[in-house]
């Protein structure tokens, strides 16, 4: 695989992981964010987004969760 | 002997504790009649309980965490109220000094700006969505309540027959309540977005506690003299203050429980996915 393509493919995922971890940190606390970051390596982007939205919806409700996910997508 | 409460959820156990505490306090107030040491001790300890639960939530978020800091301001404010209440009870029962005005009021007053900063920080983190459907009713309510608090808590609080210190404290309490009222109403915008989420009920409970405290403060400022003379009915505003502390404590306990439950779920989801993905042989 072309290393440049590889790094381009990894970059959006890396950005997604960073933003997802920020959201988890802000909403669930630092302890949870550390565990979350450690567990994300093998996850696909779609999986990361859907599980994050599910957890956020449970904690802060659907409206707030959608806002946070929208902000995350804008920041990637 | 261990008593197992597995048949009652932890959330209901927390509700039972705070509800039971209030009912026990109410019974001691009714049984003892006027001011008495037992109900006053329970009253003081309600502030301590709220403080300790607040500190637990701070630890769960992290001391440097933005929300941890919101609740650190809250907990410190509650702690100052605990010190103030304890000082008041000590002066009332064990000293010849009048509890109002006294050094207790310094601790009471110091707490207000901390609570206000906590609310403002939460408003900034929460990112208010201004919608006219919500904004106009809240502005109307804020105006009416603000005028009431200003009239009873600030304007009427001034009594030319009282000494200067009493008047200064009375007016300061009224102004502090006014500021806290507006911060509390602003935060409604934040928590409305939490509806259907686990954080909605806790923040609603915290707000209810703050508003109960404000109501009790205003009633005290109107009937201060009757309260100091241990009027049977006026001293029942202690129920509002205690209820305020317990509602805040209950809300904070629910936040702690929500964080703990969500952390366990997130870890379970991550571990669950790791177990599913096995290398192909």
mmCIF file of C-alpha atoms in Angstrom:
data_model
loop_
_atom_site.group_PDB
_atom_site.id
_atom_site.type_symbol
_atom_site.label_atom_id
_atom_site.label_comp_id
_atom_site.label_asym_id
_atom_site.label_seq_id
_atom_site.Cartn_x
_atom_site.Cartn_y
_atom_site.Cartn_z
ATOM 1 C CA UNK A 1 0.000 0.000 0.000
ATOM 2 C CA UNK A 2 1.194 3.459 -0.871
ATOM 3 C CA UNK A 3 2.404 5.003 2.474
ATOM 4 C CA UNK A 4 1.036 8.423 1.479
ATOM 5 C CA UNK A 5 -2.462 6.964 0.839
ATOM 6 C CA UNK A 6 -2.159 5.005 4.075
ATOM 7 C CA UNK A 7 -1.416 8.091 6.114
ATOM 8 C CA UNK A 8 -4.230 10.032 4.370
ATOM 9 C CA UNK A 9 -6.648 7.211 5.247
ATOM 10 C CA UNK A 10 -5.458 7.179 8.833
ATOM 11 C CA UNK A 11 -5.652 10.965 9.226
ATOM 12 C CA UNK A 12 -9.472 11.334 9.225
ATOM 13 C CA UNK A 13 -9.734 8.401 11.645
ATOM 14 C CA UNK A 14 -7.060 9.878 13.873
ATOM 15 C CA UNK A 15 -8.904 13.202 13.835
ATOM 16 C CA UNK A 16 -12.164 11.395 14.620
ATOM 17 C CA UNK A 17 -10.573 9.563 17.557
ATOM 18 C CA UNK A 18 -9.186 12.819 18.939
ATOM 19 C CA UNK A 19 -12.513 14.606 18.683
ATOM 20 C CA UNK A 20 -14.419 11.616 20.080
ATOM 21 C CA UNK A 21 -12.040 11.443 23.040
ATOM 22 C CA UNK A 22 -12.532 15.172 23.686
ATOM 23 C CA UNK A 23 -16.286 14.662 23.782
ATOM 24 C CA UNK A 24 -15.989 11.650 26.081
ATOM 25 C CA UNK A 25 -13.611 13.636 28.317
ATOM 26 C CA UNK A 26 -15.976 16.582 28.568
ATOM 27 C CA UNK A 27 -19.102 14.544 29.200
ATOM 28 C CA UNK A 28 -17.878 11.467 31.066
ATOM 29 C CA UNK A 29 -14.771 12.649 32.891
ATOM 30 C CA UNK A 30 -11.049 12.067 32.586
ATOM 31 C CA UNK A 31 -11.001 8.468 33.883
ATOM 32 C CA UNK A 32 -13.537 7.269 31.324
ATOM 33 C CA UNK A 33 -11.812 9.200 28.529
ATOM 34 C CA UNK A 34 -8.511 7.404 29.192
ATOM 35 C CA UNK A 35 -10.161 3.981 29.053
ATOM 36 C CA UNK A 36 -12.118 4.995 25.956
ATOM 37 C CA UNK A 37 -9.016 6.121 24.080
ATOM 38 C CA UNK A 38 -7.265 2.833 24.860
ATOM 39 C CA UNK A 39 -10.177 0.832 23.458
ATOM 40 C CA UNK A 40 -10.621 2.657 20.143
ATOM 41 C CA UNK A 41 -7.690 1.311 18.147
ATOM 42 C CA UNK A 42 -9.510 -1.616 16.505
ATOM 43 C CA UNK A 43 -12.766 0.220 15.879
ATOM 44 C CA UNK A 44 -14.011 1.372 12.477
ATOM 45 C CA UNK A 45 -15.001 5.024 12.087
ATOM 46 C CA UNK A 46 -18.681 4.215 11.709
ATOM 47 C CA UNK A 47 -18.559 2.106 14.854
ATOM 48 C CA UNK A 48 -16.851 4.883 16.826
ATOM 49 C CA UNK A 49 -19.491 7.417 15.794
ATOM 50 C CA UNK A 50 -22.505 5.205 16.436
ATOM 51 C CA UNK A 51 -21.324 3.966 19.858
ATOM 52 C CA UNK A 52 -20.383 7.506 20.881
ATOM 53 C CA UNK A 53 -23.778 8.838 19.833
ATOM 54 C CA UNK A 54 -25.470 6.003 21.736
ATOM 55 C CA UNK A 55 -23.542 6.734 24.940
ATOM 56 C CA UNK A 56 -24.051 10.488 24.627
ATOM 57 C CA UNK A 57 -27.770 10.087 23.978
ATOM 58 C CA UNK A 58 -28.121 8.057 27.135
ATOM 59 C CA UNK A 59 -26.258 10.628 29.240
ATOM 60 C CA UNK A 60 -27.310 14.005 27.842
ATOM 61 C CA UNK A 61 -30.374 13.180 25.734
ATOM 62 C CA UNK A 62 -30.870 12.984 21.937
ATOM 63 C CA UNK A 63 -30.881 16.748 21.253
ATOM 64 C CA UNK A 64 -27.597 17.437 22.998
ATOM 65 C CA UNK A 65 -26.028 14.258 21.605
ATOM 66 C CA UNK A 66 -26.883 15.284 18.041
ATOM 67 C CA UNK A 67 -25.378 18.717 18.640
ATOM 68 C CA UNK A 68 -22.157 17.187 19.943
ATOM 69 C CA UNK A 69 -21.897 14.750 17.005
ATOM 70 C CA UNK A 70 -22.582 17.598 14.564
ATOM 71 C CA UNK A 71 -19.797 19.652 16.169
ATOM 72 C CA UNK A 72 -17.508 16.631 16.003
ATOM 73 C CA UNK A 73 -18.129 16.163 12.265
ATOM 74 C CA UNK A 74 -17.494 19.861 11.657
ATOM 75 C CA UNK A 75 -14.199 19.681 13.529
ATOM 76 C CA UNK A 76 -12.824 16.626 11.670
ATOM 77 C CA UNK B 1 -25.466 -8.619 59.944
ATOM 78 C CA UNK B 2 -25.404 -7.463 56.332
ATOM 79 C CA UNK B 3 -28.606 -6.001 54.962
ATOM 80 C CA UNK B 4 -28.897 -6.602 51.231
ATOM 81 C CA UNK B 5 -30.911 -4.137 49.234
ATOM 82 C CA UNK B 6 -30.547 -5.874 45.862
ATOM 83 C CA UNK B 7 -34.269 -5.651 45.268
ATOM 84 C CA UNK B 8 -34.066 -1.848 45.295
ATOM 85 C CA UNK B 9 -32.075 -0.163 42.538
ATOM 86 C CA UNK B 10 -29.189 2.062 43.596
ATOM 87 C CA UNK B 11 -31.051 5.071 42.234
ATOM 88 C CA UNK B 12 -34.031 4.279 44.450
ATOM 89 C CA UNK B 13 -31.747 3.647 47.418
ATOM 90 C CA UNK B 14 -30.340 7.148 46.959
ATOM 91 C CA UNK B 15 -33.864 8.580 46.728
ATOM 92 C CA UNK B 16 -34.871 6.654 49.860
ATOM 93 C CA UNK B 17 -31.902 8.017 51.755
ATOM 94 C CA UNK B 18 -32.524 11.664 50.903
ATOM 95 C CA UNK B 19 -36.301 11.355 51.196
ATOM 96 C CA UNK B 20 -36.025 9.458 54.454
ATOM 97 C CA UNK B 21 -33.584 12.036 55.839
ATOM 98 C CA UNK B 22 -36.007 14.846 55.084
ATOM 99 C CA UNK B 23 -38.962 12.989 56.619
ATOM 100 C CA UNK B 24 -36.934 12.237 59.753
ATOM 101 C CA UNK B 25 -35.957 15.917 59.939
ATOM 102 C CA UNK B 26 -39.612 16.942 59.478
ATOM 103 C CA UNK B 27 -40.679 14.627 62.293
ATOM 104 C CA UNK B 28 -38.060 16.025 64.680
ATOM 105 C CA UNK B 29 -39.219 19.557 63.816
ATOM 106 C CA UNK B 30 -42.866 18.696 64.462
ATOM 107 C CA UNK B 31 -42.177 16.736 67.645
ATOM 108 C CA UNK B 32 -39.830 19.295 69.208
ATOM 109 C CA UNK B 33 -42.026 22.267 68.265
ATOM 110 C CA UNK B 34 -39.829 25.356 68.219
ATOM 111 C CA UNK B 35 -36.063 25.557 67.732
ATOM 112 C CA UNK B 36 -34.311 22.495 69.119
ATOM 113 C CA UNK B 37 -30.817 21.031 68.917
ATOM 114 C CA UNK B 38 -31.709 17.725 67.223
ATOM 115 C CA UNK B 39 -33.479 19.132 64.158
ATOM 116 C CA UNK B 40 -30.890 21.900 63.903
ATOM 117 C CA UNK B 41 -28.099 19.308 63.908
ATOM 118 C CA UNK B 42 -29.851 17.374 61.148
ATOM 119 C CA UNK B 43 -30.243 20.647 59.283
ATOM 120 C CA UNK B 44 -26.518 21.370 59.533
ATOM 121 C CA UNK B 45 -25.615 17.842 58.472
ATOM 122 C CA UNK B 46 -27.816 18.120 55.364
ATOM 123 C CA UNK B 47 -25.394 20.802 54.142
ATOM 124 C CA UNK B 48 -22.444 18.528 54.941
ATOM 125 C CA UNK B 49 -24.004 15.604 53.058
ATOM 126 C CA UNK B 50 -24.492 17.776 49.965
ATOM 127 C CA UNK B 51 -20.872 18.951 50.243
ATOM 128 C CA UNK B 52 -19.448 15.432 50.506
ATOM 129 C CA UNK B 53 -21.492 14.135 47.586
ATOM 130 C CA UNK B 54 -20.365 17.150 45.539
ATOM 131 C CA UNK B 55 -16.732 16.352 46.253
ATOM 132 C CA UNK B 56 -17.320 12.751 45.183
ATOM 133 C CA UNK B 57 -18.583 13.959 41.798
ATOM 134 C CA UNK B 58 -15.579 16.293 41.496
ATOM 135 C CA UNK B 59 -13.320 13.267 42.015
ATOM 136 C CA UNK B 60 -15.213 11.306 39.337
ATOM 137 C CA UNK B 61 -14.859 14.060 36.745
ATOM 138 C CA UNK B 62 -11.339 15.027 37.784
ATOM 139 C CA UNK B 63 -10.247 18.152 39.663
ATOM 140 C CA UNK B 64 -8.920 19.824 36.529
ATOM 141 C CA UNK B 65 -11.908 18.774 34.407
ATOM 142 C CA UNK B 66 -14.173 21.708 33.367
ATOM 143 C CA UNK B 67 -17.238 20.077 34.896
ATOM 144 C CA UNK B 68 -15.168 18.967 37.866
ATOM 145 C CA UNK B 69 -14.367 22.631 38.430
ATOM 146 C CA UNK B 70 -18.050 23.605 38.135
ATOM 147 C CA UNK B 71 -18.849 21.188 40.902
ATOM 148 C CA UNK B 72 -15.779 22.175 42.904
ATOM 149 C CA UNK B 73 -17.133 25.724 43.051
ATOM 150 C CA UNK B 74 -20.516 24.280 44.052
ATOM 151 C CA UNK B 75 -19.042 22.005 46.706
ATOM 152 C CA UNK B 76 -16.905 24.785 48.152
ATOM 153 C CA UNK B 77 -19.979 27.026 48.307
ATOM 154 C CA UNK B 78 -21.916 24.246 50.036
ATOM 155 C CA UNK B 79 -19.047 23.714 52.465
ATOM 156 C CA UNK B 80 -19.081 27.399 53.371
ATOM 157 C CA UNK B 81 -22.823 27.135 53.983
ATOM 158 C CA UNK B 82 -22.163 24.106 56.193
ATOM 159 C CA UNK B 83 -19.648 26.140 58.229
ATOM 160 C CA UNK B 84 -22.124 29.021 58.386
ATOM 161 C CA UNK B 85 -24.974 26.766 59.531
ATOM 162 C CA UNK B 86 -22.778 25.074 62.145
ATOM 163 C CA UNK B 87 -21.622 28.467 63.427
ATOM 164 C CA UNK B 88 -25.215 29.689 63.585
ATOM 165 C CA UNK B 89 -26.355 26.628 65.586
ATOM 166 C CA UNK B 90 -23.379 26.943 67.928
ATOM 167 C CA UNK B 91 -24.123 30.606 68.582
ATOM 168 C CA UNK B 92 -27.860 29.946 68.936
ATOM 169 C CA UNK B 93 -27.574 27.121 71.442
ATOM 170 C CA UNK B 94 -24.221 27.433 73.187
ATOM 171 C CA UNK B 95 -23.367 31.095 73.148
ATOM 172 C CA UNK B 96 -24.888 34.288 74.481
ATOM 173 C CA UNK B 97 -24.176 35.920 71.117
ATOM 174 C CA UNK B 98 -27.002 36.443 68.632
ATOM 175 C CA UNK B 99 -26.548 34.226 65.554
ATOM 176 C CA UNK B 100 -27.674 37.058 63.245
ATOM 177 C CA UNK B 101 -25.824 39.165 62.332
ATOM 178 C CA UNK B 102 -22.645 37.295 63.175
ATOM 179 C CA UNK B 103 -19.550 35.681 61.714
ATOM 180 C CA UNK B 104 -21.887 32.995 60.299
ATOM 181 C CA UNK B 105 -23.120 35.557 57.766
ATOM 182 C CA UNK B 106 -19.584 36.028 56.403
ATOM 183 C CA UNK B 107 -19.522 32.320 55.485
ATOM 184 C CA UNK B 108 -23.072 32.486 54.081
ATOM 185 C CA UNK B 109 -22.205 35.459 51.897
ATOM 186 C CA UNK B 110 -18.883 34.031 50.664
ATOM 187 C CA UNK B 111 -20.736 31.001 49.295
ATOM 188 C CA UNK B 112 -22.965 32.929 46.878
ATOM 189 C CA UNK B 113 -20.286 34.093 44.420
ATOM 190 C CA UNK B 114 -18.840 30.571 44.309
ATOM 191 C CA UNK B 115 -22.222 29.064 43.470
ATOM 192 C CA UNK B 116 -22.739 31.791 40.885
ATOM 193 C CA UNK B 117 -19.351 31.104 39.249
ATOM 194 C CA UNK B 118 -20.202 27.383 39.172
ATOM 195 C CA UNK B 119 -23.509 28.071 37.414
ATOM 196 C CA UNK B 120 -21.896 30.454 34.909
ATOM 197 C CA UNK B 121 -19.171 27.892 34.116
ATOM 198 C CA UNK B 122 -21.807 25.221 33.522
ATOM 199 C CA UNK B 123 -23.740 27.627 31.273
ATOM 200 C CA UNK B 124 -20.570 28.246 29.222
ATOM 201 C CA UNK B 125 -19.792 24.528 28.925
ATOM 202 C CA UNK B 126 -23.404 23.710 28.150
ATOM 203 C CA UNK B 127 -23.652 26.138 25.211
ATOM 204 C CA UNK B 128 -27.076 27.745 25.433
ATOM 205 C CA UNK B 129 -29.320 27.443 22.392
ATOM 206 C CA UNK B 130 -31.441 30.563 22.264
ATOM 207 C CA UNK B 131 -34.860 29.724 20.920
ATOM 208 C CA UNK B 132 -37.687 32.280 21.064
ATOM 209 C CA UNK B 133 -40.136 29.606 22.250
ATOM 210 C CA UNK B 134 -38.046 29.156 25.384
ATOM 211 C CA UNK B 135 -36.487 32.611 25.685
ATOM 212 C CA UNK B 136 -39.635 34.716 25.951
ATOM 213 C CA UNK B 137 -41.328 32.704 28.737
ATOM 214 C CA UNK B 138 -38.075 32.554 30.698
ATOM 215 C CA UNK B 139 -37.573 36.320 30.324
ATOM 216 C CA UNK B 140 -41.123 36.879 31.565
ATOM 217 C CA UNK B 141 -40.616 34.576 34.556
ATOM 218 C CA UNK B 142 -37.210 36.149 35.280
ATOM 219 C CA UNK B 143 -38.728 39.628 35.278
ATOM 220 C CA UNK B 144 -41.571 38.734 37.646
ATOM 221 C CA UNK B 145 -39.396 36.720 40.026
ATOM 222 C CA UNK B 146 -36.618 39.295 39.851
ATOM 223 C CA UNK B 147 -39.006 42.081 40.836
ATOM 224 C CA UNK B 148 -40.375 39.990 43.710
ATOM 225 C CA UNK B 149 -36.908 39.106 44.998
ATOM 226 C CA UNK B 150 -35.766 42.713 44.619
ATOM 227 C CA UNK B 151 -38.810 44.073 46.458
ATOM 228 C CA UNK B 152 -38.869 41.574 49.334
ATOM 229 C CA UNK B 153 -35.199 40.660 49.451
ATOM 230 C CA UNK B 154 -33.528 44.030 48.842
ATOM 231 C CA UNK B 155 -35.929 47.000 49.098
ATOM 232 C CA UNK B 156 -37.972 45.697 52.050
ATOM 233 C CA UNK B 157 -34.904 44.234 53.711
ATOM 234 C CA UNK B 158 -33.748 47.692 54.754
ATOM 235 C CA UNK B 159 -35.042 48.499 58.213
ATOM 236 C CA UNK B 160 -34.073 51.911 59.670
ATOM 237 C CA UNK B 161 -34.589 50.530 63.170
ATOM 238 C CA UNK B 162 -31.887 47.872 62.645
ATOM 239 C CA UNK B 163 -28.177 48.519 63.037
ATOM 240 C CA UNK B 164 -26.040 49.238 59.980
ATOM 241 C CA UNK B 165 -24.431 45.775 59.863
ATOM 242 C CA UNK B 166 -27.832 44.018 59.853
ATOM 243 C CA UNK B 167 -29.015 46.224 57.009
ATOM 244 C CA UNK B 168 -25.836 45.670 54.992
ATOM 245 C CA UNK B 169 -26.113 41.900 55.387
ATOM 246 C CA UNK B 170 -29.840 41.906 54.592
ATOM 247 C CA UNK B 171 -29.373 43.900 51.398
ATOM 248 C CA UNK B 172 -26.358 41.838 50.394
ATOM 249 C CA UNK B 173 -28.335 38.615 50.818
ATOM 250 C CA UNK B 174 -31.102 40.045 48.658
ATOM 251 C CA UNK B 175 -28.707 41.075 45.887
ATOM 252 C CA UNK B 176 -26.931 37.709 46.030
ATOM 253 C CA UNK B 177 -30.255 35.914 45.748
ATOM 254 C CA UNK B 178 -31.155 38.079 42.749
ATOM 255 C CA UNK B 179 -27.920 37.197 40.946
ATOM 256 C CA UNK B 180 -28.305 33.520 41.791
ATOM 257 C CA UNK B 181 -31.904 33.631 40.554
ATOM 258 C CA UNK B 182 -30.854 34.908 37.126
ATOM 259 C CA UNK B 183 -28.021 32.372 36.841
ATOM 260 C CA UNK B 184 -30.435 29.632 37.842
ATOM 261 C CA UNK B 185 -32.952 30.692 35.202
ATOM 262 C CA UNK B 186 -30.243 30.846 32.538
ATOM 263 C CA UNK B 187 -29.159 27.319 33.331
ATOM 264 C CA UNK B 188 -32.677 26.112 32.538
ATOM 265 C CA UNK B 189 -31.721 26.692 28.897
ATOM 266 C CA UNK B 190 -28.824 24.286 29.331
ATOM 267 C CA UNK B 191 -30.658 21.524 31.142
ATOM 268 C CA UNK B 192 -33.702 21.577 28.843
ATOM 269 C CA UNK B 193 -31.338 20.173 26.195
ATOM 270 C CA UNK B 194 -30.547 17.288 28.574
ATOM 271 C CA UNK B 195 -34.129 16.017 28.589
ATOM 272 C CA UNK B 196 -34.429 12.268 28.010
ATOM 273 C CA UNK B 197 -30.817 12.000 29.169
ATOM 274 C CA UNK B 198 -29.551 10.833 32.542
ATOM 275 C CA UNK B 199 -28.278 14.330 33.434
ATOM 276 C CA UNK B 200 -31.685 16.012 33.136
ATOM 277 C CA UNK B 201 -33.115 14.858 36.476
ATOM 278 C CA UNK B 202 -29.946 15.573 38.516
ATOM 279 C CA UNK B 203 -29.594 19.148 37.238
ATOM 280 C CA UNK B 204 -33.315 19.740 37.738
ATOM 281 C CA UNK B 205 -32.908 18.567 41.321
ATOM 282 C CA UNK B 206 -29.924 20.883 41.855
ATOM 283 C CA UNK B 207 -31.911 23.803 40.463
ATOM 284 C CA UNK B 208 -34.884 22.927 42.678
ATOM 285 C CA UNK B 209 -32.515 23.001 45.656
ATOM 286 C CA UNK B 210 -31.172 26.411 44.680
ATOM 287 C CA UNK B 211 -34.668 27.834 44.212
ATOM 288 C CA UNK B 212 -35.863 26.415 47.562
ATOM 289 C CA UNK B 213 -32.911 28.149 49.190
ATOM 290 C CA UNK B 214 -33.738 31.440 47.455
ATOM 291 C CA UNK B 215 -37.386 31.231 48.559
ATOM 292 C CA UNK B 216 -36.316 30.547 52.149
ATOM 293 C CA UNK B 217 -33.876 33.478 51.996
ATOM 294 C CA UNK B 218 -36.612 35.854 50.828
ATOM 295 C CA UNK B 219 -39.056 34.677 53.494
ATOM 296 C CA UNK B 220 -36.330 35.101 56.120
ATOM 297 C CA UNK B 221 -35.658 38.651 54.971
ATOM 298 C CA UNK B 222 -39.385 39.475 55.304
ATOM 299 C CA UNK B 223 -39.909 37.763 58.657
ATOM 300 C CA UNK B 224 -36.425 38.079 60.131
ATOM 301 C CA UNK B 225 -37.606 39.387 63.484
ATOM 302 C CA UNK B 226 -40.224 36.646 63.894
ATOM 303 C CA UNK B 227 -37.602 34.034 62.988
ATOM 304 C CA UNK B 228 -35.162 35.363 65.565
ATOM 305 C CA UNK B 229 -37.951 35.251 68.141
ATOM 306 C CA UNK B 230 -38.520 31.559 67.289
ATOM 307 C CA UNK B 231 -41.995 32.043 65.918
ATOM 308 C CA UNK B 232 -43.456 28.546 65.439
ATOM 309 C CA UNK B 233 -44.497 28.979 61.804
ATOM 310 C CA UNK B 234 -41.718 31.228 60.560
ATOM 311 C CA UNK B 235 -39.001 28.896 61.827
ATOM 312 C CA UNK B 236 -40.490 26.241 59.551
ATOM 313 C CA UNK B 237 -38.548 27.879 56.716
ATOM 314 C CA UNK B 238 -35.752 25.615 57.989
ATOM 315 C CA UNK B 239 -37.658 22.918 56.108
ATOM 316 C CA UNK B 240 -37.084 24.849 52.876
ATOM 317 C CA UNK B 241 -33.369 25.329 53.542
ATOM 318 C CA UNK B 242 -32.936 21.684 54.484
ATOM 319 C CA UNK B 243 -34.982 20.635 51.476
ATOM 320 C CA UNK B 244 -32.706 22.837 49.380
ATOM 321 C CA UNK B 245 -29.544 21.106 50.618
ATOM 322 C CA UNK B 246 -31.072 17.668 50.170
ATOM 323 C CA UNK B 247 -32.294 18.377 46.640
ATOM 324 C CA UNK B 248 -28.811 19.611 45.701
ATOM 325 C CA UNK B 249 -27.231 16.570 47.358
ATOM 326 C CA UNK B 250 -29.660 14.235 45.617
ATOM 327 C CA UNK B 251 -28.933 15.820 42.233
ATOM 328 C CA UNK B 252 -25.188 15.503 42.778
ATOM 329 C CA UNK B 253 -25.581 11.874 43.855
ATOM 330 C CA UNK B 254 -27.507 11.126 40.662
ATOM 331 C CA UNK B 255 -24.724 12.710 38.582
ATOM 332 C CA UNK B 256 -22.201 10.469 40.352
ATOM 333 C CA UNK B 257 -24.360 7.412 39.706
ATOM 334 C CA UNK B 258 -24.878 8.348 36.024
ATOM 335 C CA UNK B 259 -21.146 8.817 35.458
ATOM 336 C CA UNK B 260 -20.365 5.496 37.122
ATOM 337 C CA UNK B 261 -23.019 3.626 35.144
ATOM 338 C CA UNK B 262 -21.992 5.173 31.817
ATOM 339 C CA UNK B 263 -18.308 4.423 32.478
ATOM 340 C CA UNK B 264 -19.146 0.752 33.092
ATOM 341 C CA UNK B 265 -21.270 0.639 29.927
ATOM 342 C CA UNK B 266 -18.593 2.228 27.762
ATOM 343 C CA UNK B 267 -15.966 -0.199 29.080
ATOM 344 C CA UNK B 268 -18.342 -3.141 28.564
ATOM 345 C CA UNK B 269 -19.008 -2.010 24.960
ATOM 346 C CA UNK B 270 -15.300 -1.683 24.243
ATOM 347 C CA UNK B 271 -14.504 -5.100 25.779
ATOM 348 C CA UNK B 272 -17.482 -6.647 24.051
ATOM 349 C CA UNK B 273 -16.219 -5.532 20.655
ATOM 350 C CA UNK B 274 -12.698 -6.760 21.445
ATOM 351 C CA UNK B 275 -14.066 -10.216 22.271
ATOM 352 C CA UNK B 276 -16.028 -10.352 18.984
ATOM 353 C CA UNK B 277 -12.977 -9.601 16.815
ATOM 354 C CA UNK B 278 -10.756 -12.695 16.819
ATOM 355 C CA UNK B 279 -7.897 -13.289 14.382
ATOM 356 C CA UNK B 280 -8.755 -15.665 11.550
ATOM 357 C CA UNK B 281 -6.952 -18.962 11.854
#
